[in-house]
Amino acid sequence: MVYRMIFNQEAYFGRGAIKEIPDVAKAHGFTKAFIVTDPVLLETGTVTKVTDVLDAAGMPYEIFSNVKPNPPVECIQDGVEKFRSAGADFMIGLGGGSPQDTCKGIGIIAANPEFADVLSLEGTAATKNPSVPIFGVPTTAGTASETTINYVVTDTAAKRKFVAVDPHDIPLVAFVDPDLTDTMPRGLKVATGLDALTHAIEGFVTPGAWELSNCLSLQTIRMIAHNLAKSAEGDVEAGEQMAYASYITGMAYSNVGLGLVHGMAHALGGLLGVAHGVANGILLAPVMEYNKDFTGEKYRSIAHAFGDPDSYTKPLDEVREEAVQKIHQLTVDLGNPTTISEVGAKESDIDGLTDNAFKDVCTGGNPRKPTRQEIHAIYESLM
Ligand SMILES: NC(=O)c1ccc[n+]([C@@H]2O[C@H](COP(=O)([O-])OP(=O)(O)OC[C@H]3O[C@@H](n4cnc5c(N)ncnc54)[C@H](O)[C@@H]3O)[C@@H](O)[C@H]2O)c1
Ligand SMILES: [Fe+2]
């Protein structure tokens, strides 16, 4: 067995990490930045934190701030045009997953114009050239787009999200600066934290997992167990740990894959616009329950991370159920919805959701191979 692991070439962590951007850019010979971000981050001053650093260093830039959550194909196409007229030689993906993923799509198409329709990038498209160099700067603690080889796009016409997996899109450098994630409101900390936890758990139990990815995934399950609730209540130290946990688990799942929670969450995001982390939070415990007999001893470590010191000696069936219950309880305690009707799903949506979840790239990483009927039944049980 041979394992492929792809990471950023360089990464900076800690409060003030964004101050390194100009020197790192100059060291690479870059002269002008194209910043991809969203209107909220522009209005609330997060973008200024980065542009102040660039201004002080005399580094020119242009800002593209039209990114919408669950970014649509059209947003990437708009960004490609703006990038071409900007005369920039590198990009800064500044935001949560939506701006960072849009940045990847723009960078890929700018370097591979034959994929200008965006839709043809679904799955593992055969792009020939690396993206325009990207600096990934997260402002949420969940997606880890700054270190992954994936980006997620909404096909607006078909009302579905799709995943592009392409080593050519990995940001060259990541800057994980908790000063940028502190400003998240409570609901966003919860949603993105549940996304990170889902990455950690799905990346831990996927058949592609191995010793190196397990180190990363399990450590982040522990970090999230200790810090997510505290971070949601405004503890900035815990928030800092969540920013690192998101990145660390991204190093694993980006390389080994995810599972059915993500496949089913993408379907909800595409059809109903449900925030990605909220959708994951609804689905994580029910899919863990569905998967539990296909996870070897791994739920012992999850139960242990969530506070059971005896999880390695209890009967396996008992501890598997306990792990599921602990995750369910966490989502309840955090106030995340626990049903899909709470986020607007109707009975008549379930067939379409099932079709999209069944063919989602992430579903292939699930430890138990689901049938359409089983996916349908999970959605049905969450009405
Ligand atoms: N590329 C990947 O590997 C990957 C992995 C998981 C998810 N995703 C995708 O990422 C997207 C979700 O990203 P997300 O959950 O980070 O949210 P997001 O980027 O969609 O942002 C959600 C909202 O939060 C606001 N926001 C972001 N940072 C903030 C801050 N610090 N303070 C205040 N407000 C802030 C944004 O302006 C926006 O309004 C989805 O499309 C999802 O499918 C990508
Ligand atoms: Fe995710």
PDB file of C-alpha atoms in Angstrom, residues 46-279:
ATOM      1  CA  THR A  46     -11.661  41.775   8.642  1.00  0.00           C
ATOM      2  CA  VAL A  47     -10.430  42.629   5.159  1.00  0.00           C
ATOM      3  CA  THR A  48      -8.897  45.844   6.477  1.00  0.00           C
ATOM      4  CA  LYS A  49      -6.767  43.830   8.905  1.00  0.00           C
ATOM      5  CA  VAL A  50      -5.079  42.237   5.891  1.00  0.00           C
ATOM      6  CA  THR A  51      -5.003  45.283   3.609  1.00  0.00           C
ATOM      7  CA  ASP A  52      -3.441  47.358   6.427  1.00  0.00           C
ATOM      8  CA  VAL A  53      -0.567  44.874   6.459  1.00  0.00           C
ATOM      9  CA  LEU A  54      -0.224  45.039   2.665  1.00  0.00           C
ATOM     10  CA  ASP A  55      -0.439  48.860   2.665  1.00  0.00           C
ATOM     11  CA  ALA A  56       2.280  49.115   5.309  1.00  0.00           C
ATOM     12  CA  ALA A  57       4.550  46.952   3.153  1.00  0.00           C
ATOM     13  CA  GLY A  58       3.730  48.833  -0.064  1.00  0.00           C
ATOM     14  CA  MET A  59       2.263  45.720  -1.667  1.00  0.00           C
ATOM     15  CA  PRO A  60      -0.492  46.527  -4.206  1.00  0.00           C
ATOM     16  CA  TYR A  61      -3.734  44.534  -4.283  1.00  0.00           C
ATOM     17  CA  GLU A  62      -7.221  44.397  -5.724  1.00  0.00           C
ATOM     18  CA  ILE A  63     -10.266  43.170  -3.812  1.00  0.00           C
ATOM     19  CA  PHE A  64     -12.984  40.890  -5.204  1.00  0.00           C
ATOM     20  CA  SER A  65     -15.678  40.716  -2.519  1.00  0.00           C
ATOM     21  CA  ASN A  66     -18.693  39.304  -4.349  1.00  0.00           C
ATOM     22  CA  VAL A  67     -18.548  35.811  -2.823  1.00  0.00           C
ATOM     23  CA  LYS A  68     -21.828  34.347  -1.530  1.00  0.00           C
ATOM     24  CA  PRO A  69     -22.115  31.468   0.990  1.00  0.00           C
ATOM     25  CA  ASN A  70     -22.313  28.049  -0.747  1.00  0.00           C
ATOM     26  CA  PRO A  71     -20.588  29.809  -3.687  1.00  0.00           C
ATOM     27  CA  PRO A  72     -22.261  29.399  -7.085  1.00  0.00           C
ATOM     28  CA  VAL A  73     -20.592  28.699 -10.442  1.00  0.00           C
ATOM     29  CA  GLU A  74     -21.351  32.269 -11.598  1.00  0.00           C
ATOM     30  CA  CYS A  75     -19.372  33.742  -8.714  1.00  0.00           C
ATOM     31  CA  ILE A  76     -16.241  31.905  -9.839  1.00  0.00           C
ATOM     32  CA  GLN A  77     -16.756  32.971 -13.454  1.00  0.00           C
ATOM     33  CA  ASP A  78     -17.183  36.597 -12.378  1.00  0.00           C
ATOM     34  CA  GLY A  79     -14.002  36.319 -10.305  1.00  0.00           C
ATOM     35  CA  VAL A  80     -12.000  34.897 -13.223  1.00  0.00           C
ATOM     36  CA  GLU A  81     -12.846  37.961 -15.319  1.00  0.00           C
ATOM     37  CA  LYS A  82     -11.933  40.339 -12.511  1.00  0.00           C
ATOM     38  CA  PHE A  83      -8.688  38.466 -11.858  1.00  0.00           C
ATOM     39  CA  ARG A  84      -7.680  38.717 -15.528  1.00  0.00           C
ATOM     40  CA  SER A  85      -8.105  42.475 -15.564  1.00  0.00           C
ATOM     41  CA  ALA A  86      -6.396  42.985 -12.179  1.00  0.00           C
ATOM     42  CA  GLY A  87      -2.832  42.233 -13.297  1.00  0.00           C
ATOM     43  CA  ALA A  88      -2.172  40.314 -10.074  1.00  0.00           C
ATOM     44  CA  ASP A  89       0.320  37.460  -9.809  1.00  0.00           C
ATOM     45  CA  PHE A  90      -0.977  35.777  -6.651  1.00  0.00           C
ATOM     46  CA  MET A  91      -4.269  35.458  -4.793  1.00  0.00           C
ATOM     47  CA  ILE A  92      -5.329  35.694  -1.168  1.00  0.00           C
ATOM     48  CA  GLY A  93      -8.361  33.560  -0.294  1.00  0.00           C
ATOM     49  CA  LEU A  94      -9.617  35.465   2.745  1.00  0.00           C
ATOM     50  CA  GLY A  95     -12.641  34.129   4.575  1.00  0.00           C
ATOM     51  CA  GLY A  96     -14.466  30.997   5.493  1.00  0.00           C
ATOM     52  CA  GLY A  97     -14.775  28.102   3.095  1.00  0.00           C
ATOM     53  CA  SER A  98     -16.875  30.091   0.632  1.00  0.00           C
ATOM     54  CA  PRO A  99     -14.295  32.766  -0.321  1.00  0.00           C
ATOM     55  CA  GLN A 100     -11.422  30.313  -0.071  1.00  0.00           C
ATOM     56  CA  ASP A 101     -13.152  27.793  -2.332  1.00  0.00           C
ATOM     57  CA  THR A 102     -14.105  30.534  -4.799  1.00  0.00           C
ATOM     58  CA  CYS A 103     -10.467  31.606  -4.826  1.00  0.00           C
ATOM     59  CA  LYS A 104      -9.414  28.058  -5.719  1.00  0.00           C
ATOM     60  CA  GLY A 105     -11.939  27.884  -8.564  1.00  0.00           C
ATOM     61  CA  ILE A 106     -10.738  31.220  -9.940  1.00  0.00           C
ATOM     62  CA  GLY A 107      -7.082  30.204  -9.660  1.00  0.00           C
ATOM     63  CA  ILE A 108      -7.685  26.860 -11.380  1.00  0.00           C
ATOM     64  CA  ILE A 109      -9.624  28.347 -14.293  1.00  0.00           C
ATOM     65  CA  ALA A 110      -7.204  31.251 -14.741  1.00  0.00           C
ATOM     66  CA  ALA A 111      -4.456  28.636 -15.212  1.00  0.00           C
ATOM     67  CA  ASN A 112      -6.642  26.091 -17.089  1.00  0.00           C
ATOM     68  CA  PRO A 113      -9.100  28.115 -19.237  1.00  0.00           C
ATOM     69  CA  GLU A 114     -10.561  25.007 -20.868  1.00  0.00           C
ATOM     70  CA  PHE A 115     -12.533  24.472 -17.623  1.00  0.00           C
ATOM     71  CA  ALA A 116     -14.253  27.890 -17.831  1.00  0.00           C
ATOM     72  CA  ASP A 117     -17.707  26.287 -17.488  1.00  0.00           C
ATOM     73  CA  VAL A 118     -16.715  25.320 -13.880  1.00  0.00           C
ATOM     74  CA  LEU A 119     -19.107  22.296 -13.970  1.00  0.00           C
ATOM     75  CA  SER A 120     -16.484  20.178 -15.740  1.00  0.00           C
ATOM     76  CA  LEU A 121     -14.254  20.540 -12.659  1.00  0.00           C
ATOM     77  CA  GLU A 122     -16.503  18.213 -10.616  1.00  0.00           C
ATOM     78  CA  GLY A 123     -14.719  15.209  -9.134  1.00  0.00           C
ATOM     79  CA  THR A 124     -11.134  14.691 -10.218  1.00  0.00           C
ATOM     80  CA  ALA A 125     -10.817  16.810 -13.367  1.00  0.00           C
ATOM     81  CA  ALA A 126      -7.595  16.465 -15.386  1.00  0.00           C
ATOM     82  CA  THR A 127      -6.316  20.024 -15.026  1.00  0.00           C
ATOM     83  CA  LYS A 128      -2.824  20.427 -16.478  1.00  0.00           C
ATOM     84  CA  ASN A 129      -1.528  23.440 -14.588  1.00  0.00           C
ATOM     85  CA  PRO A 130      -1.308  24.405 -10.916  1.00  0.00           C
ATOM     86  CA  SER A 131      -3.645  27.196  -9.787  1.00  0.00           C
ATOM     87  CA  VAL A 132      -2.417  30.759  -9.714  1.00  0.00           C
ATOM     88  CA  PRO A 133      -0.501  30.732  -6.376  1.00  0.00           C
ATOM     89  CA  ILE A 134      -2.896  31.065  -3.419  1.00  0.00           C
ATOM     90  CA  PHE A 135      -2.320  32.264   0.139  1.00  0.00           C
ATOM     91  CA  GLY A 136      -5.116  30.751   2.257  1.00  0.00           C
ATOM     92  CA  VAL A 137      -6.265  32.931   5.162  1.00  0.00           C
ATOM     93  CA  PRO A 138      -9.177  31.406   7.142  1.00  0.00           C
ATOM     94  CA  THR A 139     -11.623  33.536   9.135  1.00  0.00           C
ATOM     95  CA  THR A 140     -13.718  30.566  10.313  1.00  0.00           C
ATOM     96  CA  ALA A 141     -12.486  27.458  12.155  1.00  0.00           C
ATOM     97  CA  GLY A 142     -14.067  24.627  10.227  1.00  0.00           C
ATOM     98  CA  THR A 143     -13.512  23.966   6.558  1.00  0.00           C
ATOM     99  CA  ALA A 144      -9.684  23.970   6.483  1.00  0.00           C
ATOM    100  CA  SER A 145      -9.904  24.965   2.841  1.00  0.00           C
ATOM    101  CA  GLU A 146      -6.530  26.682   3.404  1.00  0.00           C
ATOM    102  CA  THR A 147      -4.867  23.269   3.527  1.00  0.00           C
ATOM    103  CA  THR A 148      -7.130  21.009   1.484  1.00  0.00           C
ATOM    104  CA  ILE A 149      -7.037  19.906  -2.142  1.00  0.00           C
ATOM    105  CA  ASN A 150     -10.823  20.352  -2.413  1.00  0.00           C
ATOM    106  CA  TYR A 151     -13.321  23.063  -3.154  1.00  0.00           C
ATOM    107  CA  VAL A 152     -17.097  22.976  -3.150  1.00  0.00           C
ATOM    108  CA  VAL A 153     -19.273  24.781  -5.691  1.00  0.00           C
ATOM    109  CA  THR A 154     -23.043  25.169  -6.106  1.00  0.00           C
ATOM    110  CA  ASP A 155     -24.512  24.336  -9.516  1.00  0.00           C
ATOM    111  CA  THR A 156     -27.282  26.914  -9.237  1.00  0.00           C
ATOM    112  CA  ALA A 157     -29.385  25.588 -12.112  1.00  0.00           C
ATOM    113  CA  ALA A 158     -29.415  22.027 -10.740  1.00  0.00           C
ATOM    114  CA  LYS A 159     -29.646  23.193  -7.084  1.00  0.00           C
ATOM    115  CA  ARG A 160     -26.820  20.898  -6.087  1.00  0.00           C
ATOM    116  CA  LYS A 161     -23.348  21.316  -4.638  1.00  0.00           C
ATOM    117  CA  PHE A 162     -20.419  19.432  -6.075  1.00  0.00           C
ATOM    118  CA  VAL A 163     -16.883  18.806  -4.907  1.00  0.00           C
ATOM    119  CA  ALA A 164     -13.760  19.308  -6.992  1.00  0.00           C
ATOM    120  CA  VAL A 165     -10.722  17.333  -5.822  1.00  0.00           C
ATOM    121  CA  ASP A 166      -7.519  18.552  -7.432  1.00  0.00           C
ATOM    122  CA  PRO A 167      -3.979  18.720  -5.987  1.00  0.00           C
ATOM    123  CA  HIS A 168      -3.432  21.716  -8.297  1.00  0.00           C
ATOM    124  CA  ASP A 169      -5.695  23.846  -6.091  1.00  0.00           C
ATOM    125  CA  ILE A 170      -3.884  23.533  -2.750  1.00  0.00           C
ATOM    126  CA  PRO A 171      -2.890  26.937  -1.360  1.00  0.00           C
ATOM    127  CA  LEU A 172       0.838  27.467  -1.550  1.00  0.00           C
ATOM    128  CA  VAL A 173       0.939  29.072   1.907  1.00  0.00           C
ATOM    129  CA  ALA A 174      -1.582  29.136   4.773  1.00  0.00           C
ATOM    130  CA  PHE A 175      -1.811  31.815   7.472  1.00  0.00           C
ATOM    131  CA  VAL A 176      -3.920  30.607  10.414  1.00  0.00           C
ATOM    132  CA  ASP A 177      -4.374  33.708  12.540  1.00  0.00           C
ATOM    133  CA  PRO A 178      -6.854  33.333  15.429  1.00  0.00           C
ATOM    134  CA  ASP A 179      -7.240  37.124  15.571  1.00  0.00           C
ATOM    135  CA  LEU A 180      -9.367  36.689  12.424  1.00  0.00           C
ATOM    136  CA  THR A 181     -11.587  33.918  13.796  1.00  0.00           C
ATOM    137  CA  ASP A 182     -12.301  35.605  17.180  1.00  0.00           C
ATOM    138  CA  THR A 183     -14.944  37.816  15.557  1.00  0.00           C
ATOM    139  CA  MET A 184     -17.213  34.924  14.558  1.00  0.00           C
ATOM    140  CA  PRO A 185     -20.652  35.142  16.180  1.00  0.00           C
ATOM    141  CA  ARG A 186     -21.619  32.199  18.405  1.00  0.00           C
ATOM    142  CA  GLY A 187     -23.735  30.446  15.756  1.00  0.00           C
ATOM    143  CA  LEU A 188     -20.887  30.496  13.250  1.00  0.00           C
ATOM    144  CA  LYS A 189     -18.407  29.154  15.821  1.00  0.00           C
ATOM    145  CA  VAL A 190     -20.794  26.287  16.524  1.00  0.00           C
ATOM    146  CA  ALA A 191     -21.525  25.520  12.866  1.00  0.00           C
ATOM    147  CA  THR A 192     -17.927  25.671  11.673  1.00  0.00           C
ATOM    148  CA  GLY A 193     -16.721  23.797  14.769  1.00  0.00           C
ATOM    149  CA  LEU A 194     -19.182  20.999  13.986  1.00  0.00           C
ATOM    150  CA  ASP A 195     -17.830  20.971  10.424  1.00  0.00           C
ATOM    151  CA  ALA A 196     -14.299  20.515  11.808  1.00  0.00           C
ATOM    152  CA  LEU A 197     -15.510  17.738  14.123  1.00  0.00           C
ATOM    153  CA  THR A 198     -17.203  16.016  11.194  1.00  0.00           C
ATOM    154  CA  HIS A 199     -13.961  16.213   9.189  1.00  0.00           C
ATOM    155  CA  ALA A 200     -12.089  14.702  12.129  1.00  0.00           C
ATOM    156  CA  ILE A 201     -14.547  11.829  12.670  1.00  0.00           C
ATOM    157  CA  GLU A 202     -15.167  11.033   8.991  1.00  0.00           C
ATOM    158  CA  GLY A 203     -11.432  11.304   8.250  1.00  0.00           C
ATOM    159  CA  PHE A 204     -10.762   8.945  11.200  1.00  0.00           C
ATOM    160  CA  VAL A 205     -13.162   6.172  10.189  1.00  0.00           C
ATOM    161  CA  THR A 206     -12.836   6.315   6.395  1.00  0.00           C
ATOM    162  CA  PRO A 207     -11.184   3.199   4.901  1.00  0.00           C
ATOM    163  CA  GLY A 208      -8.414   5.427   3.469  1.00  0.00           C
ATOM    164  CA  ALA A 209      -7.239   6.421   6.971  1.00  0.00           C
ATOM    165  CA  TRP A 210      -3.815   5.245   8.097  1.00  0.00           C
ATOM    166  CA  GLU A 211      -1.335   5.871  10.936  1.00  0.00           C
ATOM    167  CA  LEU A 212      -0.320   9.404   9.949  1.00  0.00           C
ATOM    168  CA  SER A 213      -3.857  10.612   9.233  1.00  0.00           C
ATOM    169  CA  ASN A 214      -5.096   8.883  12.406  1.00  0.00           C
ATOM    170  CA  CYS A 215      -2.613  10.918  14.502  1.00  0.00           C
ATOM    171  CA  LEU A 216      -3.986  14.125  13.021  1.00  0.00           C
ATOM    172  CA  SER A 217      -7.667  13.136  13.156  1.00  0.00           C
ATOM    173  CA  LEU A 218      -7.642  11.725  16.678  1.00  0.00           C
ATOM    174  CA  GLN A 219      -5.703  14.642  18.118  1.00  0.00           C
ATOM    175  CA  THR A 220      -8.225  17.047  16.621  1.00  0.00           C
ATOM    176  CA  ILE A 221     -11.179  15.054  17.962  1.00  0.00           C
ATOM    177  CA  ARG A 222      -9.601  15.566  21.401  1.00  0.00           C
ATOM    178  CA  MET A 223      -8.948  19.273  20.786  1.00  0.00           C
ATOM    179  CA  ILE A 224     -12.509  19.847  19.608  1.00  0.00           C
ATOM    180  CA  ALA A 225     -13.979  17.881  22.527  1.00  0.00           C
ATOM    181  CA  HIS A 226     -12.115  20.219  24.900  1.00  0.00           C
ATOM    182  CA  ASN A 227     -12.572  23.484  23.093  1.00  0.00           C
ATOM    183  CA  LEU A 228     -15.669  23.749  20.883  1.00  0.00           C
ATOM    184  CA  ALA A 229     -18.237  24.508  23.614  1.00  0.00           C
ATOM    185  CA  LYS A 230     -15.832  26.862  25.411  1.00  0.00           C
ATOM    186  CA  SER A 231     -15.042  28.667  22.187  1.00  0.00           C
ATOM    187  CA  ALA A 232     -18.762  29.090  21.474  1.00  0.00           C
ATOM    188  CA  GLU A 233     -19.086  30.795  24.870  1.00  0.00           C
ATOM    189  CA  GLY A 234     -16.406  33.320  23.946  1.00  0.00           C
ATOM    190  CA  ASP A 235     -13.236  31.781  25.418  1.00  0.00           C
ATOM    191  CA  VAL A 236     -10.521  33.148  23.110  1.00  0.00           C
ATOM    192  CA  GLU A 237      -7.897  30.565  24.093  1.00  0.00           C
ATOM    193  CA  ALA A 238     -10.360  27.829  23.154  1.00  0.00           C
ATOM    194  CA  GLY A 239     -11.090  29.709  19.920  1.00  0.00           C
ATOM    195  CA  GLU A 240      -7.386  29.662  19.102  1.00  0.00           C
ATOM    196  CA  GLN A 241      -7.295  25.889  19.646  1.00  0.00           C
ATOM    197  CA  MET A 242     -10.308  25.508  17.340  1.00  0.00           C
ATOM    198  CA  ALA A 243      -8.485  27.419  14.575  1.00  0.00           C
ATOM    199  CA  TYR A 244      -5.546  25.004  14.829  1.00  0.00           C
ATOM    200  CA  ALA A 245      -7.796  21.942  15.172  1.00  0.00           C
ATOM    201  CA  SER A 246      -9.583  22.852  11.967  1.00  0.00           C
ATOM    202  CA  TYR A 247      -6.279  23.074  10.103  1.00  0.00           C
ATOM    203  CA  ILE A 248      -4.779  19.916  11.612  1.00  0.00           C
ATOM    204  CA  THR A 249      -7.768  17.774  10.748  1.00  0.00           C
ATOM    205  CA  GLY A 250      -7.792  19.307   7.267  1.00  0.00           C
ATOM    206  CA  MET A 251      -4.294  17.905   6.704  1.00  0.00           C
ATOM    207  CA  ALA A 252      -5.761  14.459   7.269  1.00  0.00           C
ATOM    208  CA  TYR A 253      -9.175  14.443   5.600  1.00  0.00           C
ATOM    209  CA  SER A 254      -7.959  16.276   2.521  1.00  0.00           C
ATOM    210  CA  ASN A 255      -5.724  13.302   1.842  1.00  0.00           C
ATOM    211  CA  VAL A 256      -7.802  10.350   3.029  1.00  0.00           C
ATOM    212  CA  GLY A 257     -11.388  11.392   2.290  1.00  0.00           C
ATOM    213  CA  LEU A 258     -14.636  11.982   4.156  1.00  0.00           C
ATOM    214  CA  GLY A 259     -17.943  10.097   4.138  1.00  0.00           C
ATOM    215  CA  LEU A 260     -21.723  10.052   4.064  1.00  0.00           C
ATOM    216  CA  VAL A 261     -22.261  12.990   6.453  1.00  0.00           C
ATOM    217  CA  HIS A 262     -20.616  15.251   3.893  1.00  0.00           C
ATOM    218  CA  GLY A 263     -22.400  13.627   0.951  1.00  0.00           C
ATOM    219  CA  MET A 264     -25.784  14.182   2.624  1.00  0.00           C
ATOM    220  CA  ALA A 265     -24.856  17.670   3.910  1.00  0.00           C
ATOM    221  CA  HIS A 266     -23.856  18.850   0.436  1.00  0.00           C
ATOM    222  CA  ALA A 267     -27.282  17.799  -0.845  1.00  0.00           C
ATOM    223  CA  LEU A 268     -28.965  19.895   1.872  1.00  0.00           C
ATOM    224  CA  GLY A 269     -26.718  22.874   1.119  1.00  0.00           C
ATOM    225  CA  GLY A 270     -27.359  22.669  -2.612  1.00  0.00           C
ATOM    226  CA  LEU A 271     -31.138  22.316  -2.442  1.00  0.00           C
ATOM    227  CA  LEU A 272     -31.994  24.427   0.600  1.00  0.00           C
ATOM    228  CA  GLY A 273     -28.935  26.628   1.130  1.00  0.00           C
ATOM    229  CA  VAL A 274     -28.378  25.156   4.614  1.00  0.00           C
ATOM    230  CA  ALA A 275     -25.090  26.353   6.147  1.00  0.00           C
ATOM    231  CA  HIS A 276     -22.567  23.558   5.687  1.00  0.00           C
ATOM    232  CA  GLY A 277     -21.625  23.134   9.348  1.00  0.00           C
ATOM    233  CA  VAL A 278     -25.254  23.173  10.493  1.00  0.00           C
ATOM    234  CA  ALA A 279     -26.080  20.409   7.992  1.00  0.00           C
TER     235      ALA A 279
END
